[in-house]
């Protein structure tokens, strides 16, 4: 089962969903905090759901305050960068470029893609963490003494 | 509400009291606060967190002091620039390190430094980025 967990994790990197920052988080995980990465992911998905809701509401108003949208997305990007959510981060960057260009259609299109990537990543990570918990602690989760 | 993670003083076998690095983490993002908490813990420090600059100022008005403050820039209530300026006006001498995702935005980074930072690091923060500054701080 450990092997299955490792393969799933590798595929998340190979498919570009996660980057090396996720590995940095795993390096911080230790015996005293064996679910640290899952905990951080949960915090990220909870807070980013709030940001998505804010952006959805702002876009629904139809007035396109690009400064406000850019500000929300700056926050979203920072958060996504910190957990290694690579594809989500890339969509945040694209969205911000459209904001700077004042391109409302580009913003709308990119935001749909961003929500899709965010949802996909959440499901994949939930599956990964569920399997990881079933498999039990592994050597790489422990820091050397 | 600001939160505190662990106690500050530990005794060594020789009864010499060894002070742990005491850090304030100021960031409106809960996942980033948790990551920074863990980074500080793994390098042997203790930390408190504040959700925004206003909480950080209130902590200091209440008498709290820290060796190091990790300061985000964009925050509601009171942002990092305003908070840093305010803390320096209050004669806070802690090392204040800005932690920001402002790559390539030199003017904004400069303004943040001029507010009173000792250093500015780019997000995401890692152990490798913060360790040289902490060694410097402990060596001073």
GROMACS .gro file of C-alpha atoms in nm:
model
  285
    1UNK     CA    1   0.000   0.000   0.000
    2UNK     CA    2   0.294   0.231   0.068
    3UNK     CA    3   0.396   0.177  -0.292
    4UNK     CA    4   0.049   0.274  -0.414
    5UNK     CA    5   0.064   0.593  -0.205
    6UNK     CA    6   0.408   0.674  -0.346
    7UNK     CA    7   0.287   0.618  -0.703
    8UNK     CA    8  -0.014   0.843  -0.652
    9UNK     CA    9   0.206   1.115  -0.510
   10UNK     CA   10   0.451   1.082  -0.798
   11UNK     CA   11   0.169   1.115  -1.049
   12UNK     CA   12   0.057   1.441  -0.885
   13UNK     CA   13   0.406   1.578  -0.952
   14UNK     CA   14   0.436   1.425  -1.298
   15UNK     CA   15   0.099   1.568  -1.407
   16UNK     CA   16   0.199   1.912  -1.276
   17UNK     CA   17  -0.057   1.942  -0.999
   18UNK     CA   18   0.212   1.980  -0.733
   19UNK     CA   19   0.560   2.131  -0.731
   20UNK     CA   20   0.867   2.111  -0.505
   21UNK     CA   21   0.703   2.331  -0.239
   22UNK     CA   22   0.481   2.033  -0.147
   23UNK     CA   23   0.799   1.836  -0.082
   24UNK     CA   24   0.925   2.118   0.142
   25UNK     CA   25   0.608   2.077   0.348
   26UNK     CA   26   0.660   1.701   0.371
   27UNK     CA   27   1.013   1.766   0.497
   28UNK     CA   28   0.866   1.966   0.786
   29UNK     CA   29   0.633   1.682   0.887
   30UNK     CA   30   0.753   1.484   1.190
   31UNK     CA   31   0.637   1.229   1.448
   32UNK     CA   32   0.486   1.503   1.664
   33UNK     CA   33   0.290   1.638   1.367
   34UNK     CA   34   0.234   1.333   1.143
   35UNK     CA   35  -0.059   1.492   0.957
   36UNK     CA   36   0.096   1.835   0.911
   37UNK     CA   37   0.072   1.839   0.531
   38UNK     CA   38  -0.289   1.724   0.537
   39UNK     CA   39  -0.363   1.988   0.800
   40UNK     CA   40  -0.209   2.264   0.588
   41UNK     CA   41  -0.396   2.142   0.280
   42UNK     CA   42  -0.724   2.152   0.472
   43UNK     CA   43  -0.653   2.509   0.581
   44UNK     CA   44  -0.568   2.603   0.222
   45UNK     CA   45  -0.886   2.454   0.074
   46UNK     CA   46  -1.105   2.611   0.341
   47UNK     CA   47  -0.958   2.958   0.294
   48UNK     CA   48  -0.939   2.935  -0.085
   49UNK     CA   49  -1.310   2.840  -0.097
   50UNK     CA   50  -1.376   3.175   0.071
   51UNK     CA   51  -1.160   3.354  -0.187
   52UNK     CA   52  -1.337   3.174  -0.473
   53UNK     CA   53  -1.670   3.282  -0.328
   54UNK     CA   54  -1.552   3.645  -0.305
   55UNK     CA   55  -1.430   3.641  -0.664
   56UNK     CA   56  -1.751   3.470  -0.785
   57UNK     CA   57  -1.958   3.742  -0.621
   58UNK     CA   58  -1.737   4.017  -0.761
   59UNK     CA   59  -1.764   3.872  -1.113
   60UNK     CA   60  -2.139   3.822  -1.085
   61UNK     CA   61  -2.184   4.193  -1.017
   62UNK     CA   62  -2.057   4.244  -1.371
   63UNK     CA   63  -1.882   4.572  -1.290
   64UNK     CA   64  -1.528   4.422  -1.307
   65UNK     CA   65  -1.329   4.609  -1.048
   66UNK     CA   66  -0.996   4.479  -1.183
   67UNK     CA   67  -0.797   4.618  -0.889
   68UNK     CA   68  -1.012   4.432  -0.637
   69UNK     CA   69  -1.009   4.114  -0.847
   70UNK     CA   70  -0.632   4.138  -0.879
   71UNK     CA   71  -0.601   4.181  -0.504
   72UNK     CA   72  -0.809   3.868  -0.436
   73UNK     CA   73  -0.608   3.674  -0.688
   74UNK     CA   74  -0.278   3.796  -0.542
   75UNK     CA   75  -0.387   3.642  -0.214
   76UNK     CA   76  -0.502   3.322  -0.382
   77UNK     CA   77  -0.176   3.291  -0.570
   78UNK     CA   78   0.032   3.340  -0.254
   79UNK     CA   79  -0.164   3.072  -0.076
   80UNK     CA   80  -0.143   2.829  -0.369
   81UNK     CA   81   0.232   2.889  -0.400
   82UNK     CA   82   0.285   2.805  -0.033
   83UNK     CA   83   0.135   2.458  -0.062
   84UNK     CA   84   0.282   2.381  -0.405
   85UNK     CA   85  -0.047   2.390  -0.596
   86UNK     CA   86   0.123   2.442  -0.930
   87UNK     CA   87  -0.165   2.439  -1.180
   88UNK     CA   88  -0.383   2.656  -0.957
   89UNK     CA   89  -0.095   2.901  -0.919
   90UNK     CA   90  -0.053   2.916  -1.299
   91UNK     CA   91  -0.422   3.001  -1.348
   92UNK     CA   92  -0.391   3.273  -1.081
   93UNK     CA   93  -0.102   3.424  -1.280
   94UNK     CA   94  -0.303   3.417  -1.603
   95UNK     CA   95  -0.604   3.573  -1.433
   96UNK     CA   96  -0.388   3.857  -1.298
   97UNK     CA   97  -0.250   3.920  -1.646
   98UNK     CA   98  -0.606   3.955  -1.776
   99UNK     CA   99  -0.687   4.191  -1.487
  100UNK     CA  100  -0.392   4.412  -1.580
  101UNK     CA  101  -0.506   4.409  -1.943
  102UNK     CA  102  -0.863   4.492  -1.837
  103UNK     CA  103  -0.984   4.182  -2.022
  104UNK     CA  104  -1.313   4.078  -1.859
  105UNK     CA  105  -1.375   3.782  -2.087
  106UNK     CA  106  -1.025   3.649  -2.022
  107UNK     CA  107  -1.084   3.681  -1.648
  108UNK     CA  108  -1.411   3.490  -1.665
  109UNK     CA  109  -1.267   3.214  -1.879
  110UNK     CA  110  -0.957   3.176  -1.664
  111UNK     CA  111  -1.157   3.175  -1.343
  112UNK     CA  112  -1.364   2.881  -1.467
  113UNK     CA  113  -1.043   2.693  -1.544
  114UNK     CA  114  -0.899   2.789  -1.206
  115UNK     CA  115  -1.203   2.653  -1.023
  116UNK     CA  116  -1.173   2.331  -1.222
  117UNK     CA  117  -0.804   2.288  -1.134
  118UNK     CA  118  -0.873   2.372  -0.769
  119UNK     CA  119  -1.152   2.116  -0.747
  120UNK     CA  120  -0.944   1.849  -0.921
  121UNK     CA  121  -0.650   1.908  -0.688
  122UNK     CA  122  -0.875   1.893  -0.381
  123UNK     CA  123  -1.019   1.557  -0.485
  124UNK     CA  124  -0.677   1.413  -0.574
  125UNK     CA  125  -0.522   1.527  -0.246
  126UNK     CA  126  -0.816   1.399  -0.042
  127UNK     CA  127  -0.772   1.059  -0.208
  128UNK     CA  128  -0.395   1.069  -0.151
  129UNK     CA  129  -0.423   1.162   0.218
  130UNK     CA  130  -0.692   0.900   0.278
  131UNK     CA  131  -0.468   0.630   0.134
  132UNK     CA  132  -0.164   0.765   0.318
  133UNK     CA  133  -0.351   0.742   0.650
  134UNK     CA  134  -0.455   0.384   0.573
  135UNK     CA  135  -0.101   0.292   0.477
  136UNK     CA  136   0.035   0.425   0.806
  137UNK     CA  137   0.351   0.626   0.879
  138UNK     CA  138   0.629   0.597   0.627
  139UNK     CA  139   1.006   0.659   0.657
  140UNK     CA  140   0.999   0.977   0.450
  141UNK     CA  141   0.748   1.132   0.689
  142UNK     CA  142   1.000   1.112   0.971
  143UNK     CA  143   1.274   1.369   1.016
  144UNK     CA  144   1.618   1.230   1.093
  145UNK     CA  145   1.709   1.260   1.465
  146UNK     CA  146  -0.721   3.648   1.795
  147UNK     CA  147  -0.342   3.595   1.832
  148UNK     CA  148  -0.232   3.245   1.934
  149UNK     CA  149   0.074   3.115   2.117
  150UNK     CA  150   0.227   2.776   2.043
  151UNK     CA  151   0.477   2.673   2.320
  152UNK     CA  152   0.668   2.808   2.626
  153UNK     CA  153   0.990   3.000   2.602
  154UNK     CA  154   1.261   2.893   2.844
  155UNK     CA  155   1.423   2.552   2.878
  156UNK     CA  156   1.690   2.441   3.124
  157UNK     CA  157   1.995   2.250   3.008
  158UNK     CA  158   2.171   1.985   3.214
  159UNK     CA  159   2.421   2.243   3.336
  160UNK     CA  160   2.126   2.450   3.479
  161UNK     CA  161   2.208   2.724   3.231
  162UNK     CA  162   1.883   2.869   3.099
  163UNK     CA  163   1.874   2.855   2.724
  164UNK     CA  164   1.640   3.107   2.565
  165UNK     CA  165   1.450   2.989   2.260
  166UNK     CA  166   1.409   3.218   1.965
  167UNK     CA  167   1.071   3.387   2.009
  168UNK     CA  168   0.895   3.467   1.682
  169UNK     CA  169   0.578   3.653   1.588
  170UNK     CA  170   0.418   3.539   1.262
  171UNK     CA  171   0.192   3.802   1.106
  172UNK     CA  172  -0.010   3.679   0.808
  173UNK     CA  173  -0.377   3.678   0.714
  174UNK     CA  174  -0.350   3.338   0.544
  175UNK     CA  175  -0.413   3.051   0.791
  176UNK     CA  176  -0.222   2.790   0.588
  177UNK     CA  177   0.081   3.019   0.563
  178UNK     CA  178   0.069   3.095   0.937
  179UNK     CA  179   0.073   2.720   1.006
  180UNK     CA  180   0.362   2.659   0.767
  181UNK     CA  181   0.569   2.937   0.920
  182UNK     CA  182   0.487   2.807   1.270
  183UNK     CA  183   0.621   2.468   1.172
  184UNK     CA  184   0.935   2.612   1.012
  185UNK     CA  185   1.011   2.801   1.333
  186UNK     CA  186   0.942   2.491   1.543
  187UNK     CA  187   1.175   2.273   1.337
  188UNK     CA  188   1.460   2.519   1.382
  189UNK     CA  189   1.404   2.517   1.756
  190UNK     CA  190   1.209   2.838   1.805
  191UNK     CA  191   0.870   2.917   1.954
  192UNK     CA  192   0.604   3.130   1.789
  193UNK     CA  193   0.286   3.327   1.827
  194UNK     CA  194   0.066   3.421   1.537
  195UNK     CA  195  -0.139   3.727   1.444
  196UNK     CA  196  -0.397   3.740   1.166
  197UNK     CA  197  -0.314   4.095   1.064
  198UNK     CA  198  -0.102   4.396   1.150
  199UNK     CA  199  -0.354   4.536   1.395
  200UNK     CA  200  -0.333   4.220   1.608
  201UNK     CA  201   0.046   4.246   1.597
  202UNK     CA  202   0.036   4.605   1.723
  203UNK     CA  203  -0.211   4.513   2.000
  204UNK     CA  204   0.020   4.232   2.114
  205UNK     CA  205   0.307   4.478   2.147
  206UNK     CA  206   0.090   4.734   2.326
  207UNK     CA  207   0.014   4.454   2.573
  208UNK     CA  208   0.383   4.417   2.650
  209UNK     CA  209   0.478   4.126   2.423
  210UNK     CA  210   0.823   4.127   2.269
  211UNK     CA  211   0.985   3.904   2.011
  212UNK     CA  212   1.329   3.830   1.874
  213UNK     CA  213   1.194   3.804   1.520
  214UNK     CA  214   0.877   3.914   1.343
  215UNK     CA  215   0.779   3.755   1.010
  216UNK     CA  216   0.560   4.014   0.841
  217UNK     CA  217   0.329   3.962   0.545
  218UNK     CA  218   0.265   4.271   0.333
  219UNK     CA  219  -0.093   4.252   0.208
  220UNK     CA  220  -0.331   4.210   0.502
  221UNK     CA  221  -0.673   4.347   0.599
  222UNK     CA  222  -0.717   4.583   0.898
  223UNK     CA  223  -0.353   4.696   0.887
  224UNK     CA  224  -0.104   4.596   0.618
  225UNK     CA  225   0.262   4.507   0.658
  226UNK     CA  226   0.400   4.848   0.563
  227UNK     CA  227   0.179   5.033   0.811
  228UNK     CA  228   0.244   4.773   1.083
  229UNK     CA  229   0.620   4.787   1.041
  230UNK     CA  230   0.618   5.169   1.055
  231UNK     CA  231   0.397   5.161   1.366
  232UNK     CA  232   0.615   4.905   1.547
  233UNK     CA  233   0.928   5.109   1.476
  234UNK     CA  234   0.751   5.422   1.604
  235UNK     CA  235   0.677   5.220   1.918
  236UNK     CA  236   1.055   5.157   1.947
  237UNK     CA  237   1.024   4.786   1.874
  238UNK     CA  238   1.377   4.668   1.802
  239UNK     CA  239   1.295   4.311   1.693
  240UNK     CA  240   1.434   4.188   1.364
  241UNK     CA  241   1.142   4.237   1.125
  242UNK     CA  242   1.154   4.027   0.810
  243UNK     CA  243   0.903   4.094   0.534
  244UNK     CA  244   0.773   3.779   0.367
  245UNK     CA  245   0.605   3.867   0.044
  246UNK     CA  246   0.514   3.746  -0.303
  247UNK     CA  247   0.627   4.064  -0.477
  248UNK     CA  248   0.884   3.917  -0.715
  249UNK     CA  249   0.975   4.174  -0.979
  250UNK     CA  250   0.785   4.458  -0.810
  251UNK     CA  251   1.090   4.649  -0.699
  252UNK     CA  252   0.913   4.974  -0.605
  253UNK     CA  253   0.674   4.798  -0.368
  254UNK     CA  254   0.954   4.591  -0.215
  255UNK     CA  255   1.158   4.910  -0.163
  256UNK     CA  256   0.863   5.080   0.010
  257UNK     CA  257   0.825   4.780   0.239
  258UNK     CA  258   1.197   4.787   0.328
  259UNK     CA  259   1.182   5.162   0.391
  260UNK     CA  260   0.899   5.110   0.639
  261UNK     CA  261   1.160   4.959   0.872
  262UNK     CA  262   1.228   4.601   0.771
  263UNK     CA  263   1.565   4.442   0.839
  264UNK     CA  264   1.521   4.202   0.548
  265UNK     CA  265   1.266   4.099   0.288
  266UNK     CA  266   1.223   3.741   0.172
  267UNK     CA  267   1.018   3.605  -0.112
  268UNK     CA  268   0.735   3.359  -0.051
  269UNK     CA  269   0.722   3.070  -0.011
  270UNK     CA  270   0.932   3.086   0.303
  271UNK     CA  271   1.156   2.782   0.361
  272UNK     CA  272   1.400   2.677   0.632
  273UNK     CA  273   1.691   2.745   0.396
  274UNK     CA  274   1.579   3.103   0.340
  275UNK     CA  275   1.529   3.192   0.707
  276UNK     CA  276   1.820   3.005   0.870
  277UNK     CA  277   2.101   3.246   0.764
  278UNK     CA  278   1.904   3.539   0.911
  279UNK     CA  279   1.840   3.353   1.235
  280UNK     CA  280   2.207   3.254   1.268
  281UNK     CA  281   2.291   3.620   1.223
  282UNK     CA  282   2.035   3.718   1.486
  283UNK     CA  283   2.156   3.462   1.740
  284UNK     CA  284   2.516   3.547   1.672
  285UNK     CA  285   2.458   3.920   1.729
   0.00000   0.00000   0.00000
